[in-house]
Short mmCIF file of C-alpha atoms and ligand atoms in Angstrom, two decimals:
data_model
loop_
_atom_site.label_atom_id
_atom_site.label_comp_id
_atom_site.label_asym_id
_atom_site.label_seq_id
_atom_site.Cartn_x
_atom_site.Cartn_y
_atom_site.Cartn_z
CA UNK N 146 29.27 -1.63 -19.98
CA UNK N 147 28.67 -2.71 -16.40
CA UNK N 148 29.88 -5.60 -14.28
CA UNK N 149 26.35 -6.20 -13.01
CA UNK N 150 25.16 -6.76 -16.58
CA UNK N 151 28.12 -9.06 -17.29
CA UNK N 152 27.35 -11.14 -14.19
CA UNK N 153 23.69 -11.28 -15.18
CA UNK N 154 24.52 -12.50 -18.69
CA UNK N 155 26.70 -15.35 -17.44
CA UNK N 156 24.17 -16.17 -14.73
CA UNK N 157 21.59 -16.53 -17.55
CA UNK N 158 23.98 -18.81 -19.53
CA UNK N 159 24.57 -16.21 -22.25
CA UNK N 160 27.86 -15.92 -24.11
CA UNK N 161 30.14 -13.02 -23.13
CA UNK N 162 31.73 -10.93 -25.86
CA UNK N 163 35.47 -10.31 -26.16
CA UNK N 164 35.03 -6.72 -24.99
CA UNK N 165 32.93 -7.74 -21.97
CA UNK N 166 35.62 -10.23 -20.94
CA UNK N 167 38.35 -7.62 -21.43
CA UNK N 168 36.31 -5.07 -19.45
CA UNK N 169 36.01 -7.50 -16.54
CA UNK N 170 39.69 -8.52 -16.56
CA UNK N 171 41.05 -4.99 -16.92
CA UNK N 172 38.85 -3.44 -14.28
CA UNK N 173 39.18 -6.28 -11.79
CA UNK N 174 42.98 -6.09 -12.12
CA UNK N 175 42.85 -2.33 -11.48
CA UNK N 176 40.72 -2.85 -8.38
CA UNK N 177 37.70 -1.12 -9.91
CA UNK N 178 35.57 -4.25 -9.72
CA UNK N 179 35.12 -5.54 -6.19
CA UNK N 180 36.11 -9.03 -5.06
CA UNK N 181 32.46 -9.86 -4.31
CA UNK N 182 31.46 -9.02 -7.88
CA UNK N 183 34.34 -11.01 -9.34
CA UNK N 184 33.36 -13.88 -7.01
CA UNK N 185 29.80 -13.77 -8.36
CA UNK N 186 31.05 -13.86 -11.94
CA UNK N 187 33.47 -16.74 -11.41
CA UNK N 188 30.72 -18.70 -9.67
CA UNK N 189 28.46 -18.09 -12.68
CA UNK N 190 31.30 -19.25 -14.99
CA UNK N 191 31.84 -22.25 -12.72
CA UNK N 192 28.17 -23.22 -12.91
CA UNK N 193 27.40 -22.35 -16.53
CA UNK N 194 30.72 -22.86 -18.32
CA UNK N 195 32.18 -20.97 -21.28
CA UNK N 196 32.51 -21.57 -24.99
CA UNK N 197 35.98 -22.16 -26.46
CA UNK N 198 35.94 -18.63 -27.82
CA UNK N 199 35.14 -17.18 -24.40
CA UNK N 200 37.92 -19.26 -22.79
CA UNK N 201 40.44 -18.08 -25.39
CA UNK N 202 39.39 -14.45 -24.91
CA UNK N 203 39.60 -14.81 -21.14
CA UNK N 204 43.08 -16.35 -21.40
CA UNK N 205 44.44 -13.66 -23.69
CA UNK N 206 42.93 -10.87 -21.58
CA UNK N 207 44.50 -12.37 -18.45
CA UNK N 208 47.89 -12.87 -20.16
CA UNK N 209 47.79 -9.21 -21.25
CA UNK N 210 46.74 -7.92 -17.81
CA UNK N 211 50.40 -7.31 -16.93
CA UNK N 212 53.83 -7.60 -18.44
CA UNK N 213 54.71 -10.34 -20.92
CA UNK N 214 58.23 -11.70 -20.80
CA UNK N 215 60.77 -12.15 -23.50
CA UNK N 216 63.10 -14.99 -22.54
CA UNK N 217 64.75 -15.24 -25.95
CA UNK N 218 68.15 -14.41 -24.43
CA UNK N 219 68.00 -17.81 -22.69
CA UNK N 220 67.44 -19.88 -25.85
CA UNK N 221 64.61 -22.41 -26.03
CA UNK N 222 62.86 -22.33 -22.69
CA UNK N 223 60.49 -25.17 -21.89
CA UNK N 224 57.96 -24.60 -19.19
CA UNK N 225 56.12 -27.25 -17.19
CA UNK N 226 52.90 -26.90 -15.27
CA UNK N 227 50.59 -29.28 -13.47
CA UNK N 228 46.86 -28.87 -13.18
CA UNK N 229 47.30 -29.73 -9.52
CA UNK N 230 47.42 -32.67 -7.21
CA UNK N 231 47.96 -33.99 -3.72
CA UNK N 232 51.57 -34.78 -2.82
CA UNK N 233 52.69 -33.54 -6.24
CA UNK N 234 56.37 -32.70 -5.79
CA UNK N 235 57.29 -33.37 -9.43
CA UNK N 236 58.49 -29.81 -10.22
CA UNK N 237 60.98 -29.96 -7.35
CA UNK N 238 62.56 -33.08 -8.82
CA UNK N 239 62.05 -32.66 -12.54
CA UNK N 240 63.25 -29.09 -13.01
CA UNK N 241 66.72 -29.65 -11.48
CA UNK N 242 66.92 -32.84 -13.56
CA UNK N 243 66.26 -31.08 -16.87
CA UNK N 244 68.49 -28.15 -15.87
CA UNK N 245 71.28 -30.66 -15.16
CA UNK N 246 70.75 -31.89 -18.72
CA UNK N 247 71.34 -28.41 -20.11
CA UNK N 248 67.80 -27.11 -20.61
CA UNK N 249 67.36 -23.60 -19.17
CA UNK N 250 64.68 -23.54 -16.47
CA UNK N 251 62.98 -20.21 -15.75
CA UNK N 252 59.78 -21.14 -14.02
CA UNK N 253 57.14 -19.33 -12.06
CA UNK N 254 55.13 -21.54 -9.77
CA UNK N 255 51.99 -21.11 -7.74
CA UNK N 256 50.88 -21.42 -4.15
CA UNK N 257 48.48 -24.03 -2.79
CA UNK N 258 45.01 -24.01 -4.35
CA UNK N 259 42.02 -25.67 -2.68
CA UNK N 260 43.08 -29.07 -1.34
CA UNK N 261 46.19 -29.19 -3.58
CA UNK N 262 49.66 -27.94 -2.70
CA UNK N 263 51.79 -25.37 -4.55
CA UNK N 264 55.51 -25.40 -5.34
CA UNK N 265 56.12 -21.86 -4.06
CA UNK N 266 54.80 -22.68 -0.58
CA UNK N 267 56.94 -25.83 -0.58
CA UNK N 268 60.14 -24.02 -1.58
CA UNK N 269 59.58 -21.44 1.16
CA UNK N 270 59.95 -24.22 3.73
CA UNK N 271 63.71 -24.13 2.97
CA UNK N 272 65.12 -21.51 5.31
CA UNK N 273 66.04 -18.32 3.48
CA UNK N 274 64.81 -19.41 0.02
CA UNK N 275 63.48 -16.32 -1.75
CA UNK N 276 60.63 -16.90 -4.17
CA UNK N 277 59.74 -13.26 -4.87
CA UNK N 278 62.56 -12.36 -7.23
CA UNK N 279 62.23 -9.89 -10.06
CA UNK N 280 62.24 -11.06 -13.66
CA UNK N 281 65.74 -9.61 -14.13
CA UNK N 282 66.99 -11.58 -11.12
CA UNK N 283 65.34 -14.74 -12.44
CA UNK N 284 67.03 -14.32 -15.83
CA UNK N 285 70.40 -13.61 -14.19
CA UNK N 286 70.03 -16.77 -12.10
CA UNK N 287 69.26 -18.87 -15.15
CA UNK N 288 72.31 -17.45 -16.91
CA UNK N 289 74.43 -18.21 -13.84
CA UNK N 290 73.27 -21.68 -12.74
CA UNK N 291 70.77 -22.74 -15.41
CA UNK N 292 67.71 -22.71 -13.18
CA UNK N 293 65.43 -20.38 -11.26
CA UNK N 294 62.11 -21.19 -9.58
CA UNK N 295 60.19 -18.17 -8.37
CA UNK N 296 56.66 -17.09 -7.53
CA UNK N 297 54.50 -15.39 -10.05
CA UNK N 298 55.68 -11.76 -10.04
CA UNK N 299 53.06 -9.18 -9.11
CA UNK N 300 52.99 -7.90 -12.64
CA UNK N 301 52.82 -11.22 -14.53
CA UNK N 302 49.22 -12.11 -15.34
CA UNK N 303 48.07 -10.13 -12.27
CA UNK N 304 44.46 -10.93 -13.18
CA UNK N 305 45.21 -14.61 -12.63
CA UNK N 306 46.98 -13.87 -9.38
CA UNK N 307 43.84 -12.20 -8.01
CA UNK N 308 41.40 -14.69 -9.49
CA UNK N 309 43.47 -17.69 -8.34
CA UNK N 310 43.37 -16.49 -4.73
CA UNK N 311 39.66 -15.72 -5.02
CA UNK N 312 38.83 -19.13 -6.53
CA UNK N 313 40.75 -20.78 -3.72
CA UNK N 314 38.43 -19.38 -1.06
CA UNK N 315 35.13 -19.51 -2.98
CA UNK N 316 35.18 -23.19 -4.00
CA UNK N 317 35.64 -22.35 -7.69
CA UNK N 318 38.75 -24.37 -8.37
CA UNK N 319 37.60 -27.38 -10.41
CA UNK N 320 36.34 -25.67 -13.53
CA UNK N 321 37.74 -26.27 -17.03
CA UNK N 322 37.43 -22.63 -18.26
CA UNK N 323 38.95 -21.27 -15.04
CA UNK N 324 41.82 -23.77 -14.88
CA UNK N 325 42.64 -23.55 -18.59
CA UNK N 326 42.67 -19.73 -18.61
CA UNK N 327 44.62 -19.58 -15.33
CA UNK N 328 47.38 -21.89 -16.50
CA UNK N 329 47.65 -20.78 -20.12
CA UNK N 330 47.56 -17.03 -19.33
CA UNK N 331 50.59 -17.48 -17.07
CA UNK N 332 52.43 -19.70 -19.49
CA UNK N 333 51.85 -17.29 -22.39
CA UNK N 334 52.86 -14.24 -20.35
CA UNK N 335 55.91 -16.03 -18.92
CA UNK N 336 57.53 -16.30 -22.32
CA UNK N 337 58.34 -20.02 -22.71
CA UNK N 338 58.44 -21.19 -26.31
CA UNK N 339 57.30 -24.70 -25.49
CA UNK N 340 55.04 -26.00 -22.75
CA UNK N 341 54.58 -29.43 -21.16
CA UNK N 342 51.40 -29.77 -19.14
CA UNK N 343 50.74 -32.49 -16.60
CA UNK N 344 46.96 -32.87 -16.65
CA UNK N 345 45.91 -34.89 -13.64
CA UNK N 346 42.72 -36.83 -13.01
CA UNK N 347 41.27 -38.82 -10.15
CA UNK N 348 40.31 -38.14 -6.55
CA UNK N 349 43.36 -35.93 -5.93
CA UNK N 350 42.90 -33.78 -9.01
CA UNK N 351 40.44 -31.07 -9.97
CA UNK N 352 39.32 -33.27 -12.87
CA UNK N 353 37.79 -36.39 -11.38
CA UNK N 354 37.55 -38.40 -14.62
CA UNK N 355 39.95 -39.12 -17.45
CA UNK N 356 37.36 -37.76 -19.92
CA UNK N 357 37.30 -34.38 -18.15
CA UNK N 358 41.11 -34.33 -18.01
CA UNK N 359 41.15 -34.97 -21.77
CA UNK N 360 38.72 -32.10 -22.32
CA UNK N 361 40.88 -29.78 -20.21
CA UNK N 362 44.00 -30.94 -22.08
CA UNK N 363 42.38 -30.33 -25.45
CA UNK N 364 41.26 -26.84 -24.39
CA UNK N 365 44.75 -25.88 -23.22
CA UNK N 366 46.40 -27.35 -26.32
CA UNK N 367 44.13 -25.28 -28.57
CA UNK N 368 44.94 -22.11 -26.65
CA UNK N 369 48.67 -22.95 -26.92
CA UNK N 370 48.38 -23.37 -30.66
CA UNK N 371 46.56 -20.06 -31.05
CA UNK N 372 49.31 -18.36 -29.06
CA UNK N 373 52.03 -20.02 -31.12
CA UNK N 374 53.42 -22.12 -28.25
CA UNK N 375 54.01 -25.79 -28.86
CA UNK N 376 52.00 -27.44 -26.08
CA UNK N 377 52.10 -31.08 -25.06
CA UNK N 378 49.69 -32.50 -22.49
CA UNK N 379 50.38 -35.68 -20.55
CA UNK N 380 47.41 -37.13 -18.69
CA UNK N 381 48.45 -38.64 -15.36
CA UNK N 382 46.69 -40.59 -12.64
CA UNK N 383 46.15 -38.69 -9.37
CA UNK N 384 43.63 -41.04 -7.79
CA UNK N 385 45.81 -41.41 -4.71
CA UNK N 386 48.41 -38.94 -3.41
CA UNK N 387 51.64 -38.92 -5.39
CA UNK N 388 54.47 -40.41 -3.34
CA UNK N 389 54.12 -40.73 0.42
CA UNK N 390 54.34 -37.19 1.84
CA UNK N 391 51.71 -34.47 1.74
CA UNK N 392 52.48 -31.03 3.20
CA UNK N 393 55.12 -28.44 2.43
CA UNK N 394 58.43 -29.34 4.10
CA UNK N 395 57.44 -33.03 4.14
CA UNK N 396 57.18 -32.97 0.35
CA UNK N 397 60.46 -31.10 -0.05
CA UNK N 398 62.15 -33.80 2.05
CA UNK N 399 60.65 -36.50 -0.20
CA UNK N 400 61.85 -34.59 -3.28
CA UNK N 401 65.38 -34.30 -1.89
CA UNK N 402 65.38 -38.03 -1.16
CA UNK N 403 64.25 -38.63 -4.76
CA UNK N 404 67.13 -36.51 -6.07
CA UNK N 405 69.43 -38.57 -3.84
CA UNK N 406 68.23 -41.67 -5.70
CA UNK N 407 65.40 -42.88 -3.47
CA UNK N 408 62.43 -42.03 -5.67
CA UNK N 409 59.05 -43.65 -5.06
CA UNK N 410 57.66 -45.69 -7.95
CA UNK N 411 54.65 -43.51 -8.82
CA UNK N 412 56.67 -40.28 -8.56
CA UNK N 413 59.36 -41.79 -10.78
CA UNK N 414 56.77 -42.69 -13.41
CA UNK N 415 55.56 -39.08 -13.69
CA UNK N 416 59.09 -37.60 -13.56
CA UNK N 417 60.28 -39.92 -16.35
CA UNK N 418 57.20 -39.46 -18.53
CA UNK N 419 57.18 -35.66 -18.37
CA UNK N 420 60.97 -35.37 -18.40
CA UNK N 421 61.38 -37.54 -21.49
CA UNK N 422 58.86 -35.35 -23.36
CA UNK N 423 60.65 -32.19 -22.23
CA UNK N 424 63.96 -33.51 -23.51
CA UNK N 425 62.31 -34.36 -26.82
CA UNK N 426 60.79 -30.90 -27.13
CA UNK N 427 64.18 -29.37 -26.33
CA UNK N 428 65.78 -31.33 -29.15
CA UNK N 429 67.89 -33.44 -26.79
CA UNK N 430 66.66 -36.75 -28.19
CA UNK N 431 63.75 -38.27 -30.11
CA UNK N 432 63.84 -41.66 -28.37
CA UNK N 433 61.70 -41.57 -25.23
CA UNK N 434 63.37 -44.55 -23.55
CA UNK N 435 66.85 -43.10 -24.17
CA UNK N 436 65.62 -39.81 -22.72
CA UNK N 437 64.41 -41.65 -19.63
CA UNK N 438 67.88 -43.21 -19.32
CA UNK N 439 69.47 -39.74 -19.43
CA UNK N 440 67.19 -38.64 -16.59
CA UNK N 441 68.06 -41.64 -14.45
CA UNK N 442 71.74 -41.02 -15.16
CA UNK N 443 71.79 -37.41 -13.83
CA UNK N 444 70.04 -38.60 -10.70
CA UNK N 445 72.48 -41.49 -10.26
CA UNK N 446 75.60 -39.39 -10.79
CA UNK N 447 74.39 -36.67 -8.38
CA UNK N 448 74.22 -33.88 -11.00
CA UNK N 449 70.49 -33.27 -10.48
CA UNK N 450 70.95 -32.97 -6.72
CA UNK N 451 73.88 -30.63 -7.28
CA UNK N 452 71.67 -28.50 -9.54
CA UNK N 453 69.00 -28.34 -6.84
CA UNK N 454 71.63 -27.18 -4.33
CA UNK N 455 72.82 -24.49 -6.75
CA UNK N 456 69.23 -23.35 -7.18
CA UNK N 457 68.68 -23.12 -3.43
CA UNK N 458 71.98 -21.40 -2.71
CA UNK N 459 71.51 -18.93 -5.52
CA UNK N 460 68.10 -17.91 -4.18
CA UNK N 461 69.34 -17.34 -0.65
CA UNK N 462 68.36 -20.72 0.78
CA UNK N 463 70.32 -22.65 3.39
CA UNK N 464 71.90 -25.59 1.56
CA UNK N 465 72.52 -27.49 4.78
CA UNK N 466 68.76 -28.30 4.67
CA UNK N 467 69.39 -30.25 1.48
CA UNK N 468 72.47 -31.98 2.83
CA UNK N 469 70.71 -32.91 6.05
CA UNK N 470 66.91 -32.96 5.93
CA UNK N 471 66.78 -33.25 9.73
CA UNK N 472 67.25 -29.46 9.65
CA UNK N 473 63.62 -28.94 8.60
CA UNK N 474 61.47 -27.96 11.57
CA UNK N 475 59.31 -30.80 12.86
CA UNK N 476 55.69 -30.57 13.97
CA UNK N 477 55.07 -30.79 17.72
CA UNK N 478 52.71 -33.75 17.31
CA UNK N 479 53.54 -36.74 15.10
CA UNK N 480 50.73 -39.20 15.55
CA UNK N 481 50.27 -42.65 13.96
CA UNK N 482 46.83 -43.53 12.60
CA UNK N 483 45.94 -47.23 12.94
CA UNK N 484 43.74 -49.23 10.60
CA UNK N 485 40.45 -50.36 12.17
CA UNK N 486 40.05 -53.10 9.51
CA UNK N 487 41.93 -55.75 7.53
CA UNK N 488 41.89 -55.90 3.72
CA UNK N 489 43.61 -58.22 1.26
CA UNK N 490 44.52 -55.25 -0.84
CA UNK N 491 43.91 -51.55 -0.33
CA UNK N 492 41.80 -50.61 -3.35
CA UNK N 493 41.24 -46.92 -2.66
CA UNK N 494 43.00 -44.04 -1.02
CA UNK N 495 41.01 -40.88 -1.63
CA UNK N 496 43.56 -38.17 -2.31
CA UNK N 497 41.13 -35.26 -1.97
CA UNK N 498 40.22 -36.34 1.57
CA UNK N 499 43.92 -36.64 2.42
CA UNK N 500 44.61 -33.23 0.84
CA UNK N 501 41.80 -31.59 2.81
CA UNK N 502 42.93 -33.26 6.05
CA UNK N 503 46.46 -32.01 5.43
CA UNK N 504 45.15 -28.44 4.90
CA UNK N 505 43.14 -28.72 8.12
CA UNK N 506 46.31 -29.75 9.98
CA UNK N 507 47.89 -26.45 8.88
CA UNK N 508 49.40 -27.16 5.45
CA UNK N 509 46.87 -25.08 3.46
CA UNK N 510 44.84 -21.88 3.64
CA UNK N 511 41.20 -21.25 4.44
CA UNK N 512 41.41 -17.49 3.95
CA UNK N 513 43.56 -15.65 1.42
CA UNK N 514 46.00 -14.31 4.02
CA UNK N 515 46.27 -17.40 6.21
CA UNK N 516 49.81 -18.35 7.15
CA UNK N 517 50.85 -21.89 6.33
CA UNK N 518 52.44 -24.25 8.84
CA UNK N 519 55.39 -25.61 6.85
CA UNK N 520 55.83 -28.68 9.05
CA UNK N 521 52.19 -29.80 8.94
CA UNK N 522 50.85 -32.60 6.78
CA UNK N 523 50.51 -36.34 6.46
CA UNK N 524 53.03 -39.08 5.72
CA UNK N 525 51.41 -42.20 4.32
CA UNK N 526 52.55 -45.62 5.44
CA UNK N 527 50.30 -47.67 3.15
CA UNK N 528 49.19 -47.11 -0.43
CA UNK N 529 46.87 -48.75 -2.93
CA UNK N 530 47.72 -52.37 -3.62
CA UNK N 531 49.30 -52.92 -0.18
CA UNK N 532 47.99 -55.60 2.13
CA UNK N 533 46.41 -54.25 5.30
CA UNK N 534 45.92 -55.81 8.72
CA UNK N 535 43.81 -54.37 11.50
CA UNK N 536 46.12 -52.31 13.71
CA UNK N 537 48.65 -51.52 10.94
CA UNK N 538 49.76 -47.91 10.73
CA UNK N 539 48.03 -46.24 7.79
CA UNK N 540 49.73 -42.87 8.04
CA UNK N 541 51.35 -40.36 10.40
CA UNK N 542 49.74 -37.01 11.20
CA UNK N 543 52.19 -34.10 11.51
CA UNK N 544 50.69 -31.02 13.16
CA UNK N 545 51.09 -28.26 15.70
CA UNK N 546 47.30 -28.10 16.19
CA UNK N 547 46.37 -30.61 18.87
CA UNK N 548 42.66 -29.86 18.45
CA UNK N 549 42.69 -31.09 14.84
CA UNK N 550 44.22 -34.52 15.45
CA UNK N 551 41.02 -36.45 16.19
CA UNK N 552 39.21 -35.15 13.10
CA UNK N 553 42.26 -35.79 10.89
CA UNK N 554 42.41 -39.39 12.17
CA UNK N 555 38.77 -39.90 11.18
CA UNK N 556 39.35 -38.41 7.74
CA UNK N 557 42.45 -40.50 7.06
CA UNK N 558 40.60 -43.72 7.98
CA UNK N 559 37.74 -42.60 5.73
CA UNK N 560 40.15 -41.99 2.83
CA UNK N 561 41.28 -45.64 3.01
CA UNK N 562 37.97 -47.26 3.75
CA UNK N 563 35.19 -45.19 2.24
N1 URA Z 51 47.24 -24.46 -11.56
C1 URA Z 51 47.00 -23.19 -11.94
O1 URA Z 51 47.91 -22.41 -12.17
N2 URA Z 51 45.74 -22.77 -12.03
C2 URA Z 51 44.70 -23.59 -11.78
O2 URA Z 51 43.60 -23.15 -11.90
C3 URA Z 51 44.96 -24.91 -11.39
C4 URA Z 51 46.24 -25.34 -11.28
#
């Protein structure tokens, strides 16, 4: 078997066999297939797609490319994953909430991908917070405080780790086979019995239409069933950024505010919808509206915030950042962007443009090893449905890169007016 032949087959829209897929995954993980060859293959998959059987085989091969965890000592573990978005800080709010309600949270999160952010990058904006814990440390933390959020360990679905980083820098992110196999391989390897997936659609998601999001959801649900993991998919709107802040520490600050009881309406909707399903899956209650009440209650009585503090402290983070969000480093330049037009109602706010502008300001990566500027990003001042007068402030740019401000201003205006 040869990688050149495998690339050629996919380039010619032929179906790959199970053993060809396994050959690629095993040898790429070992470093015996070069990045440029893997890049050619994922581009061919991106362009020509995969059958359901190929996607399942790819997922299983990726899940088996490293260790697979047994979390049975923690009871029923429910994992949550989003297919990605702009301003999506739901994990940071939701996981302490469900942990405060007694559901063990042992979650591995990802870094930013394409124009979307990643929870691990966000958590690292809290001084001292360690994301690269071992599995044993993660399990110990869950036993101690009920929650641990870490980065994907080197040996958990290592094929995905390599492919994820490669897709990020080769414009191969928005592909159903690649997203489904990436997410489900990690979830299967990470040992959760039950999985809740937030499948996003709209300008800020990889799936631009609801139909594509439904297709992605169906694909992941089928893989979950085959792997014996109860999988629920919730389709959510990501046509504008979620909440008001985009960028790593800016989003953590918004999440802390949410846990303190000041949660923005659209963020609250997603937190309640996903959270209520997680509680149901965990056997905490069948009635969705009662489950939503329970969630609001642990936010109101401060237990969810307390859980977040325990999480941060337990992973070496400085809790004073949570108590006083002024501790987060600020960007050197904080620049308002003014609206050049008036509108009765803002009817669009392109989240992908905002996500890309935020990356350009320093919040994302262009190359695999780029260092992120934790303070960079965008804080919106107007969202869809708001009235807009010429001269109103649309958003604030946060950056340390003076040379990027003018272009970011143009992009932000375009996101509202295009
Ligand atoms: N999240 C993942 O883990 N993988 C993807 O491909 C997209 C979102």
